[in-house]
Amino acid sequence: MGTIAFPKPSWLETDKFASTCIIGGQWGDEAKGKIVYTLAEHHDIIMRYNGGPNAGHTLDNITLHQIPSGILYEDKINIMGQGMVINPTLFKREMEEVKTMPYVGHLVVSPNAHVILKHEIALDLGGAKQMVGTTGKGIGPTYEQRAARTGIRVADLADRKTLADKVRKSVESVNRRLQKESWVSVDEVIKEAEEEGGFLADYMDDATRLLKGAKKEGKKVLFEGAQGALLDVDNGTWPNVTSSNTTRPSVGQTGYYLPVTKALGVFKAPMSRVGKGPFPSEWGRTDGTNETRHLIEDEKEFIEAMGFISSGRMPDAGKEIVKIGRDAMMSAILEKMNAGKATDMEKAAYFGWKGMEFGATTGRARRLGPLDLVLARRVTDINGLDGAIFTKWDVYSGTGEVEFVEGYCLNDASYPFDYSGEYLSEMEFLNLRAADPMIKKLPGWTQDIRGMTEWDQLPKNTKSAIKFAEKAIGVPCMYFSTGPKKDEIIVRMKAK
Ligand code: GDP
Ligand code: IMO
Ligand code: MG
């Protein structure tokens, strides 16, 4: 099972029940999967409590979408909780991949979790995918079906007598909302529910009882968040959000109330967003739509930069890469960055390449920009965070400087961050699209920090940047990830 990379977190040093909740602090893809995989070693139960296959959590050798990131430990129990929406066809495929790994843990699926079938995907593809830039996995329509009481749950999959009838009603309710040419075949969905659904139903067990037992027996539970706090259906940048709650309160709806001992938010730098919606610090301000490309002064610059990010998926820009050579282009951008002369799109191209910033679920190039401390502070408050985990900062090694958002300009007035966290009102958050970020530049570091495991190894400027960011976020940085692998992490301090 490998060596233990870091000491057991202090709040788990007890005979009594304790839990940790890992929450995405941004718009997803903060490296929650890697962090959960690392921390799972010190927990008994790992539970996904929200979302579904819209998530993509990258571990050392595998990307998980629905199965919790503790599955690669043979001695752990993994729970897919009732707040999830699960695609049985994708689940089967994912399970087959998991089973090729050296160790596989125990998995339990809640009977109350909802099931994503073909008709919900058709509805997603026909609407929200274009409007919001969803992952197209049927997430929103399945949560809609849950609210409308027309959805299918895991427990329904196990009841073969009534399944076909329930599926028929569910599909018909969706077909009524689709153009006739997009109608989904009832028989096809019934077949999917019976065949693939049967495989999923075999994992059904009483998750609530397991959680109850965990409390009684003093077990350690790790809650694995999906998406990020800014994608929360209530607290995020609505309507450009996902369809579930992604924040700490949703852990209270897991079927048996378990307190969260420590809630830790994961903050990546540079930060990213996939899909549409405001992102004040985004390099290039694309807004995730082609329509707003005019915001970028030089179209050619945009195409070139995007070409590097999406390497080949945009054919014209792809030709440009082949002509110049990607590595040569990246070295040229790096030189410009060190001279303080790189354009925003060049920065996006460089960090997109360096950090391999492609959606783990859809393969889309992630939009990128400096870590926004104003939003991070809001996320701390929404979640009552106890600590922060910083990830990916290693990509800044050798780039000259590190940028952060430390305030906004709105309506010709500037609002620097005042460290009390009071600045961003709800009205201003609603108006996020209009906010221009105030950028704080801190000196970077030349040494490559990738893979470091000791705080003392870090260059002085890295430590200063961490201290600057944690002060603004309002909670200490407890872990500092220095690479994608499980053990590439620095324990900053023991939380009490
Ligand atoms: P999640 O959805 O929050 O689990 O994040 P993703 O897995 O979608 O994206 C995070 C990406 O960053 C993955 O490709 C990880 O392998 C990678 N990663 C994780 N931690 C680090 C880190 O500290 N440094 C670098 N360079 N990459 C990291
Ligand atoms: P992980 O767990 C990044 C985004 C989509 C879209 C919006 C709504 O890997 O961090 P949905 O399909 O949920 O209806 O799409 O939310 N989104 C994510 N972005 N990481 C994720 O998950 C995401 N899950 C959803 O891109 O903008
Ligand atoms: Mg992801």
PDB file of N, CA and C in Angstrom, residues 247-318:
ATOM      1  N   THR A 247     -21.626  22.299  -1.216  1.00  0.00           N
ATOM      2  CA  THR A 247     -20.977  22.884  -0.041  1.00  0.00           C
ATOM      3  C   THR A 247     -21.269  22.062   1.223  1.00  0.00           C
ATOM      4  N   ARG A 248     -20.654  22.461   2.307  1.00  0.00           N
ATOM      5  CA  ARG A 248     -20.707  21.690   3.548  1.00  0.00           C
ATOM      6  C   ARG A 248     -22.117  21.291   4.019  1.00  0.00           C
ATOM      7  N   PRO A 249     -23.103  22.179   3.907  1.00  0.00           N
ATOM      8  CA  PRO A 249     -24.422  21.780   4.419  1.00  0.00           C
ATOM      9  C   PRO A 249     -24.962  20.504   3.791  1.00  0.00           C
ATOM     10  N   SER A 250     -24.565  20.190   2.545  1.00  0.00           N
ATOM     11  CA  SER A 250     -25.141  18.992   1.917  1.00  0.00           C
ATOM     12  C   SER A 250     -24.671  17.712   2.592  1.00  0.00           C
ATOM     13  N   VAL A 251     -23.604  17.789   3.370  1.00  0.00           N
ATOM     14  CA  VAL A 251     -23.154  16.608   4.122  1.00  0.00           C
ATOM     15  C   VAL A 251     -24.189  16.231   5.185  1.00  0.00           C
ATOM     16  N   GLY A 252     -25.009  17.201   5.566  1.00  0.00           N
ATOM     17  CA  GLY A 252     -26.062  16.939   6.561  1.00  0.00           C
ATOM     18  C   GLY A 252     -27.204  16.119   5.991  1.00  0.00           C
ATOM     19  N   GLN A 253     -27.185  15.889   4.682  1.00  0.00           N
ATOM     20  CA  GLN A 253     -28.314  15.186   4.054  1.00  0.00           C
ATOM     21  C   GLN A 253     -27.906  13.802   3.555  1.00  0.00           C
ATOM     22  N   THR A 254     -27.011  13.182   4.275  1.00  0.00           N
ATOM     23  CA  THR A 254     -26.473  11.911   3.802  1.00  0.00           C
ATOM     24  C   THR A 254     -27.279  10.712   4.304  1.00  0.00           C
ATOM     25  N   GLY A 255     -28.355  10.963   5.013  1.00  0.00           N
ATOM     26  CA  GLY A 255     -29.195   9.855   5.458  1.00  0.00           C
ATOM     27  C   GLY A 255     -29.072   9.582   6.941  1.00  0.00           C
ATOM     28  N   TYR A 256     -27.959   9.937   7.516  1.00  0.00           N
ATOM     29  CA  TYR A 256     -27.793   9.843   8.962  1.00  0.00           C
ATOM     30  C   TYR A 256     -26.881  11.003   9.330  1.00  0.00           C
ATOM     31  N   TYR A 257     -27.324  11.881  10.198  1.00  0.00           N
ATOM     32  CA  TYR A 257     -26.549  13.090  10.457  1.00  0.00           C
ATOM     33  C   TYR A 257     -25.219  12.777  11.137  1.00  0.00           C
ATOM     34  N   LEU A 258     -24.166  13.188  10.493  1.00  0.00           N
ATOM     35  CA  LEU A 258     -22.831  13.058  11.076  1.00  0.00           C
ATOM     36  C   LEU A 258     -22.176  14.438  11.069  1.00  0.00           C
ATOM     37  N   PRO A 259     -21.665  14.871  12.196  1.00  0.00           N
ATOM     38  CA  PRO A 259     -21.013  16.177  12.197  1.00  0.00           C
ATOM     39  C   PRO A 259     -19.702  16.159  11.404  1.00  0.00           C
ATOM     40  N   VAL A 260     -19.380  17.286  10.814  1.00  0.00           N
ATOM     41  CA  VAL A 260     -18.098  17.417  10.122  1.00  0.00           C
ATOM     42  C   VAL A 260     -17.093  17.988  11.121  1.00  0.00           C
ATOM     43  N   THR A 261     -16.070  17.204  11.438  1.00  0.00           N
ATOM     44  CA  THR A 261     -15.086  17.678  12.413  1.00  0.00           C
ATOM     45  C   THR A 261     -14.214  18.768  11.792  1.00  0.00           C
ATOM     46  N   LYS A 262     -13.736  18.531  10.588  1.00  0.00           N
ATOM     47  CA  LYS A 262     -12.926  19.537   9.889  1.00  0.00           C
ATOM     48  C   LYS A 262     -13.397  19.646   8.446  1.00  0.00           C
ATOM     49  N   ALA A 263     -13.726  20.849   8.039  1.00  0.00           N
ATOM     50  CA  ALA A 263     -14.073  21.101   6.635  1.00  0.00           C
ATOM     51  C   ALA A 263     -12.893  21.828   5.998  1.00  0.00           C
ATOM     52  N   LEU A 264     -12.329  21.211   4.979  1.00  0.00           N
ATOM     53  CA  LEU A 264     -11.146  21.788   4.341  1.00  0.00           C
ATOM     54  C   LEU A 264     -11.457  22.149   2.887  1.00  0.00           C
ATOM     55  N   GLY A 265     -11.143  23.364   2.515  1.00  0.00           N
ATOM     56  CA  GLY A 265     -11.402  23.826   1.144  1.00  0.00           C
ATOM     57  C   GLY A 265     -10.145  23.713   0.297  1.00  0.00           C
ATOM     58  N   VAL A 266     -10.321  23.233  -0.930  1.00  0.00           N
ATOM     59  CA  VAL A 266      -9.173  23.076  -1.827  1.00  0.00           C
ATOM     60  C   VAL A 266      -9.135  24.257  -2.800  1.00  0.00           C
ATOM     61  N   PHE A 267      -7.990  24.921  -2.856  1.00  0.00           N
ATOM     62  CA  PHE A 267      -7.822  26.101  -3.709  1.00  0.00           C
ATOM     63  C   PHE A 267      -6.623  25.893  -4.624  1.00  0.00           C
ATOM     64  N   LYS A 268      -6.911  25.944  -5.918  1.00  0.00           N
ATOM     65  CA  LYS A 268      -5.860  25.717  -6.916  1.00  0.00           C
ATOM     66  C   LYS A 268      -5.355  27.060  -7.433  1.00  0.00           C
ATOM     67  N   ALA A 269      -4.080  27.127  -7.752  1.00  0.00           N
ATOM     68  CA  ALA A 269      -3.548  28.328  -8.397  1.00  0.00           C
ATOM     69  C   ALA A 269      -2.638  27.911  -9.537  1.00  0.00           C
ATOM     70  N   PRO A 270      -2.879  28.478 -10.751  1.00  0.00           N
ATOM     71  CA  PRO A 270      -4.014  29.301 -11.145  1.00  0.00           C
ATOM     72  C   PRO A 270      -5.313  28.509 -11.006  1.00  0.00           C
ATOM     73  N   MET A 271      -6.442  29.244 -10.873  1.00  0.00           N
ATOM     74  CA  MET A 271      -7.734  28.570 -10.749  1.00  0.00           C
ATOM     75  C   MET A 271      -8.371  28.394 -12.135  1.00  0.00           C
ATOM     76  N   SER A 272      -9.402  27.536 -12.200  1.00  0.00           N
ATOM     77  CA  SER A 272      -9.974  27.259 -13.518  1.00  0.00           C
ATOM     78  C   SER A 272     -11.491  27.176 -13.462  1.00  0.00           C
ATOM     79  N   ARG A 273     -12.063  27.225 -14.637  1.00  0.00           N
ATOM     80  CA  ARG A 273     -13.518  27.045 -14.771  1.00  0.00           C
ATOM     81  C   ARG A 273     -13.775  26.362 -16.108  1.00  0.00           C
ATOM     82  N   VAL A 274     -14.726  25.442 -16.152  1.00  0.00           N
ATOM     83  CA  VAL A 274     -15.147  24.841 -17.421  1.00  0.00           C
ATOM     84  C   VAL A 274     -16.612  25.223 -17.630  1.00  0.00           C
ATOM     85  N   GLY A 275     -16.992  25.469 -18.854  1.00  0.00           N
ATOM     86  CA  GLY A 275     -18.370  25.878 -19.116  1.00  0.00           C
ATOM     87  C   GLY A 275     -18.491  27.387 -19.025  1.00  0.00           C
ATOM     88  N   LYS A 276     -19.741  27.850 -19.112  1.00  0.00           N
ATOM     89  CA  LYS A 276     -19.958  29.297 -19.184  1.00  0.00           C
ATOM     90  C   LYS A 276     -20.130  29.910 -17.799  1.00  0.00           C
ATOM     91  N   GLY A 277     -20.098  31.247 -17.779  1.00  0.00           N
ATOM     92  CA  GLY A 277     -20.340  31.943 -16.523  1.00  0.00           C
ATOM     93  C   GLY A 277     -19.211  32.873 -16.156  1.00  0.00           C
ATOM     94  N   PRO A 278     -19.487  33.820 -15.246  1.00  0.00           N
ATOM     95  CA  PRO A 278     -18.493  34.827 -14.898  1.00  0.00           C
ATOM     96  C   PRO A 278     -17.243  34.239 -14.255  1.00  0.00           C
ATOM     97  N   PHE A 279     -16.121  34.851 -14.503  1.00  0.00           N
ATOM     98  CA  PHE A 279     -14.829  34.430 -13.954  1.00  0.00           C
ATOM     99  C   PHE A 279     -13.950  35.689 -14.037  1.00  0.00           C
ATOM    100  N   PRO A 280     -14.092  36.581 -13.046  1.00  0.00           N
ATOM    101  CA  PRO A 280     -13.476  37.900 -13.156  1.00  0.00           C
ATOM    102  C   PRO A 280     -11.985  37.877 -13.478  1.00  0.00           C
ATOM    103  N   SER A 281     -11.264  36.908 -12.928  1.00  0.00           N
ATOM    104  CA  SER A 281      -9.811  36.952 -13.129  1.00  0.00           C
ATOM    105  C   SER A 281      -9.362  36.142 -14.344  1.00  0.00           C
ATOM    106  N   GLU A 282     -10.319  35.675 -15.142  1.00  0.00           N
ATOM    107  CA  GLU A 282      -9.932  34.820 -16.279  1.00  0.00           C
ATOM    108  C   GLU A 282      -8.992  35.544 -17.233  1.00  0.00           C
ATOM    109  N   TRP A 283      -7.893  34.886 -17.567  1.00  0.00           N
ATOM    110  CA  TRP A 283      -7.000  35.438 -18.570  1.00  0.00           C
ATOM    111  C   TRP A 283      -7.722  35.409 -19.910  1.00  0.00           C
ATOM    112  N   GLY A 284      -7.961  36.584 -20.481  1.00  0.00           N
ATOM    113  CA  GLY A 284      -8.619  36.659 -21.775  1.00  0.00           C
ATOM    114  C   GLY A 284     -10.105  36.926 -21.698  1.00  0.00           C
ATOM    115  N   ARG A 285     -10.704  36.780 -20.523  1.00  0.00           N
ATOM    116  CA  ARG A 285     -12.137  37.039 -20.341  1.00  0.00           C
ATOM    117  C   ARG A 285     -12.993  36.473 -21.473  1.00  0.00           C
ATOM    118  N   THR A 286     -12.884  35.180 -21.750  1.00  0.00           N
ATOM    119  CA  THR A 286     -13.682  34.606 -22.833  1.00  0.00           C
ATOM    120  C   THR A 286     -15.129  34.390 -22.403  1.00  0.00           C
ATOM    121  N   ASP A 287     -15.357  34.306 -21.091  1.00  0.00           N
ATOM    122  CA  ASP A 287     -16.672  34.008 -20.549  1.00  0.00           C
ATOM    123  C   ASP A 287     -17.154  32.619 -20.981  1.00  0.00           C
ATOM    124  N   GLY A 288     -16.273  31.875 -21.596  1.00  0.00           N
ATOM    125  CA  GLY A 288     -16.647  30.527 -21.995  1.00  0.00           C
ATOM    126  C   GLY A 288     -17.543  30.480 -23.219  1.00  0.00           C
ATOM    127  N   THR A 289     -17.719  31.610 -23.884  1.00  0.00           N
ATOM    128  CA  THR A 289     -18.594  31.617 -25.065  1.00  0.00           C
ATOM    129  C   THR A 289     -17.844  32.221 -26.241  1.00  0.00           C
ATOM    130  N   ASN A 290     -18.199  31.794 -27.436  1.00  0.00           N
ATOM    131  CA  ASN A 290     -17.579  32.381 -28.621  1.00  0.00           C
ATOM    132  C   ASN A 290     -18.034  33.820 -28.810  1.00  0.00           C
ATOM    133  N   GLU A 291     -19.249  34.099 -28.391  1.00  0.00           N
ATOM    134  CA  GLU A 291     -19.821  35.422 -28.618  1.00  0.00           C
ATOM    135  C   GLU A 291     -19.005  36.522 -27.945  1.00  0.00           C
ATOM    136  N   THR A 292     -18.387  36.214 -26.839  1.00  0.00           N
ATOM    137  CA  THR A 292     -17.691  37.267 -26.103  1.00  0.00           C
ATOM    138  C   THR A 292     -16.210  37.339 -26.465  1.00  0.00           C
ATOM    139  N   ARG A 293     -15.841  36.657 -27.520  1.00  0.00           N
ATOM    140  CA  ARG A 293     -14.443  36.701 -27.935  1.00  0.00           C
ATOM    141  C   ARG A 293     -13.968  38.111 -28.249  1.00  0.00           C
ATOM    142  N   HIS A 294     -14.919  39.004 -28.590  1.00  0.00           N
ATOM    143  CA  HIS A 294     -14.515  40.363 -28.937  1.00  0.00           C
ATOM    144  C   HIS A 294     -13.808  41.057 -27.772  1.00  0.00           C
ATOM    145  N   LEU A 295     -13.978  40.502 -26.563  1.00  0.00           N
ATOM    146  CA  LEU A 295     -13.310  41.086 -25.400  1.00  0.00           C
ATOM    147  C   LEU A 295     -11.794  40.966 -25.514  1.00  0.00           C
ATOM    148  N   ILE A 296     -11.368  40.034 -26.339  1.00  0.00           N
ATOM    149  CA  ILE A 296      -9.928  39.872 -26.530  1.00  0.00           C
ATOM    150  C   ILE A 296      -9.504  40.752 -27.689  1.00  0.00           C
ATOM    151  N   GLU A 297      -8.477  41.553 -27.426  1.00  0.00           N
ATOM    152  CA  GLU A 297      -8.132  42.565 -28.425  1.00  0.00           C
ATOM    153  C   GLU A 297      -7.640  41.947 -29.732  1.00  0.00           C
ATOM    154  N   ASP A 298      -6.847  40.925 -29.610  1.00  0.00           N
ATOM    155  CA  ASP A 298      -6.204  40.396 -30.794  1.00  0.00           C
ATOM    156  C   ASP A 298      -6.706  38.977 -31.058  1.00  0.00           C
ATOM    157  N   GLU A 299      -7.537  38.833 -32.073  1.00  0.00           N
ATOM    158  CA  GLU A 299      -8.147  37.539 -32.372  1.00  0.00           C
ATOM    159  C   GLU A 299      -7.087  36.474 -32.679  1.00  0.00           C
ATOM    160  N   LYS A 300      -6.043  36.909 -33.385  1.00  0.00           N
ATOM    161  CA  LYS A 300      -5.012  35.946 -33.779  1.00  0.00           C
ATOM    162  C   LYS A 300      -4.313  35.389 -32.523  1.00  0.00           C
ATOM    163  N   GLU A 301      -4.094  36.321 -31.586  1.00  0.00           N
ATOM    164  CA  GLU A 301      -3.439  35.928 -30.334  1.00  0.00           C
ATOM    165  C   GLU A 301      -4.296  34.884 -29.601  1.00  0.00           C
ATOM    166  N   PHE A 302      -5.610  35.118 -29.639  1.00  0.00           N
ATOM    167  CA  PHE A 302      -6.516  34.191 -28.978  1.00  0.00           C
ATOM    168  C   PHE A 302      -6.444  32.803 -29.617  1.00  0.00           C
ATOM    169  N   ILE A 303      -6.542  32.807 -30.935  1.00  0.00           N
ATOM    170  CA  ILE A 303      -6.548  31.536 -31.658  1.00  0.00           C
ATOM    171  C   ILE A 303      -5.251  30.781 -31.381  1.00  0.00           C
ATOM    172  N   GLU A 304      -4.149  31.505 -31.413  1.00  0.00           N
ATOM    173  CA  GLU A 304      -2.865  30.835 -31.175  1.00  0.00           C
ATOM    174  C   GLU A 304      -2.831  30.219 -29.785  1.00  0.00           C
ATOM    175  N   ALA A 305      -3.212  31.059 -28.818  1.00  0.00           N
ATOM    176  CA  ALA A 305      -3.140  30.584 -27.435  1.00  0.00           C
ATOM    177  C   ALA A 305      -4.075  29.393 -27.223  1.00  0.00           C
ATOM    178  N   MET A 306      -5.285  29.515 -27.720  1.00  0.00           N
ATOM    179  CA  MET A 306      -6.232  28.417 -27.539  1.00  0.00           C
ATOM    180  C   MET A 306      -5.743  27.162 -28.255  1.00  0.00           C
ATOM    181  N   GLY A 307      -5.062  27.384 -29.368  1.00  0.00           N
ATOM    182  CA  GLY A 307      -4.538  26.250 -30.122  1.00  0.00           C
ATOM    183  C   GLY A 307      -3.569  25.442 -29.289  1.00  0.00           C
ATOM    184  N   PHE A 308      -2.756  26.140 -28.513  1.00  0.00           N
ATOM    185  CA  PHE A 308      -1.801  25.422 -27.679  1.00  0.00           C
ATOM    186  C   PHE A 308      -2.512  24.667 -26.579  1.00  0.00           C
ATOM    187  N   ILE A 309      -3.555  25.299 -26.062  1.00  0.00           N
ATOM    188  CA  ILE A 309      -4.266  24.630 -24.975  1.00  0.00           C
ATOM    189  C   ILE A 309      -4.964  23.381 -25.511  1.00  0.00           C
ATOM    190  N   SER A 310      -5.614  23.545 -26.630  1.00  0.00           N
ATOM    191  CA  SER A 310      -6.460  22.423 -27.059  1.00  0.00           C
ATOM    192  C   SER A 310      -5.759  21.518 -28.060  1.00  0.00           C
ATOM    193  N   SER A 311      -4.488  21.712 -28.188  1.00  0.00           N
ATOM    194  CA  SER A 311      -3.603  20.955 -29.070  1.00  0.00           C
ATOM    195  C   SER A 311      -4.302  20.067 -30.097  1.00  0.00           C
ATOM    196  N   GLY A 312      -4.659  20.697 -31.191  1.00  0.00           N
ATOM    197  CA  GLY A 312      -5.145  19.898 -32.294  1.00  0.00           C
ATOM    198  C   GLY A 312      -6.641  19.855 -32.415  1.00  0.00           C
ATOM    199  N   ARG A 313      -7.364  20.172 -31.315  1.00  0.00           N
ATOM    200  CA  ARG A 313      -8.811  20.096 -31.409  1.00  0.00           C
ATOM    201  C   ARG A 313      -9.384  21.280 -32.191  1.00  0.00           C
ATOM    202  N   MET A 314      -8.601  22.376 -32.317  1.00  0.00           N
ATOM    203  CA  MET A 314      -8.993  23.470 -33.213  1.00  0.00           C
ATOM    204  C   MET A 314      -8.032  23.405 -34.391  1.00  0.00           C
ATOM    205  N   PRO A 315      -8.468  22.866 -35.535  1.00  0.00           N
ATOM    206  CA  PRO A 315      -7.530  22.530 -36.603  1.00  0.00           C
ATOM    207  C   PRO A 315      -6.655  23.689 -37.070  1.00  0.00           C
ATOM    208  N   ASP A 316      -7.226  24.900 -37.239  1.00  0.00           N
ATOM    209  CA  ASP A 316      -6.415  26.003 -37.756  1.00  0.00           C
ATOM    210  C   ASP A 316      -5.304  26.365 -36.789  1.00  0.00           C
ATOM    211  N   ALA A 317      -5.667  26.479 -35.506  1.00  0.00           N
ATOM    212  CA  ALA A 317      -4.665  26.824 -34.506  1.00  0.00           C
ATOM    213  C   ALA A 317      -3.645  25.699 -34.390  1.00  0.00           C
ATOM    214  N   GLY A 318      -4.124  24.477 -34.596  1.00  0.00           N
ATOM    215  CA  GLY A 318      -3.236  23.322 -34.529  1.00  0.00           C
ATOM    216  C   GLY A 318      -2.087  23.442 -35.520  1.00  0.00           C
TER     217      GLY A 318
END
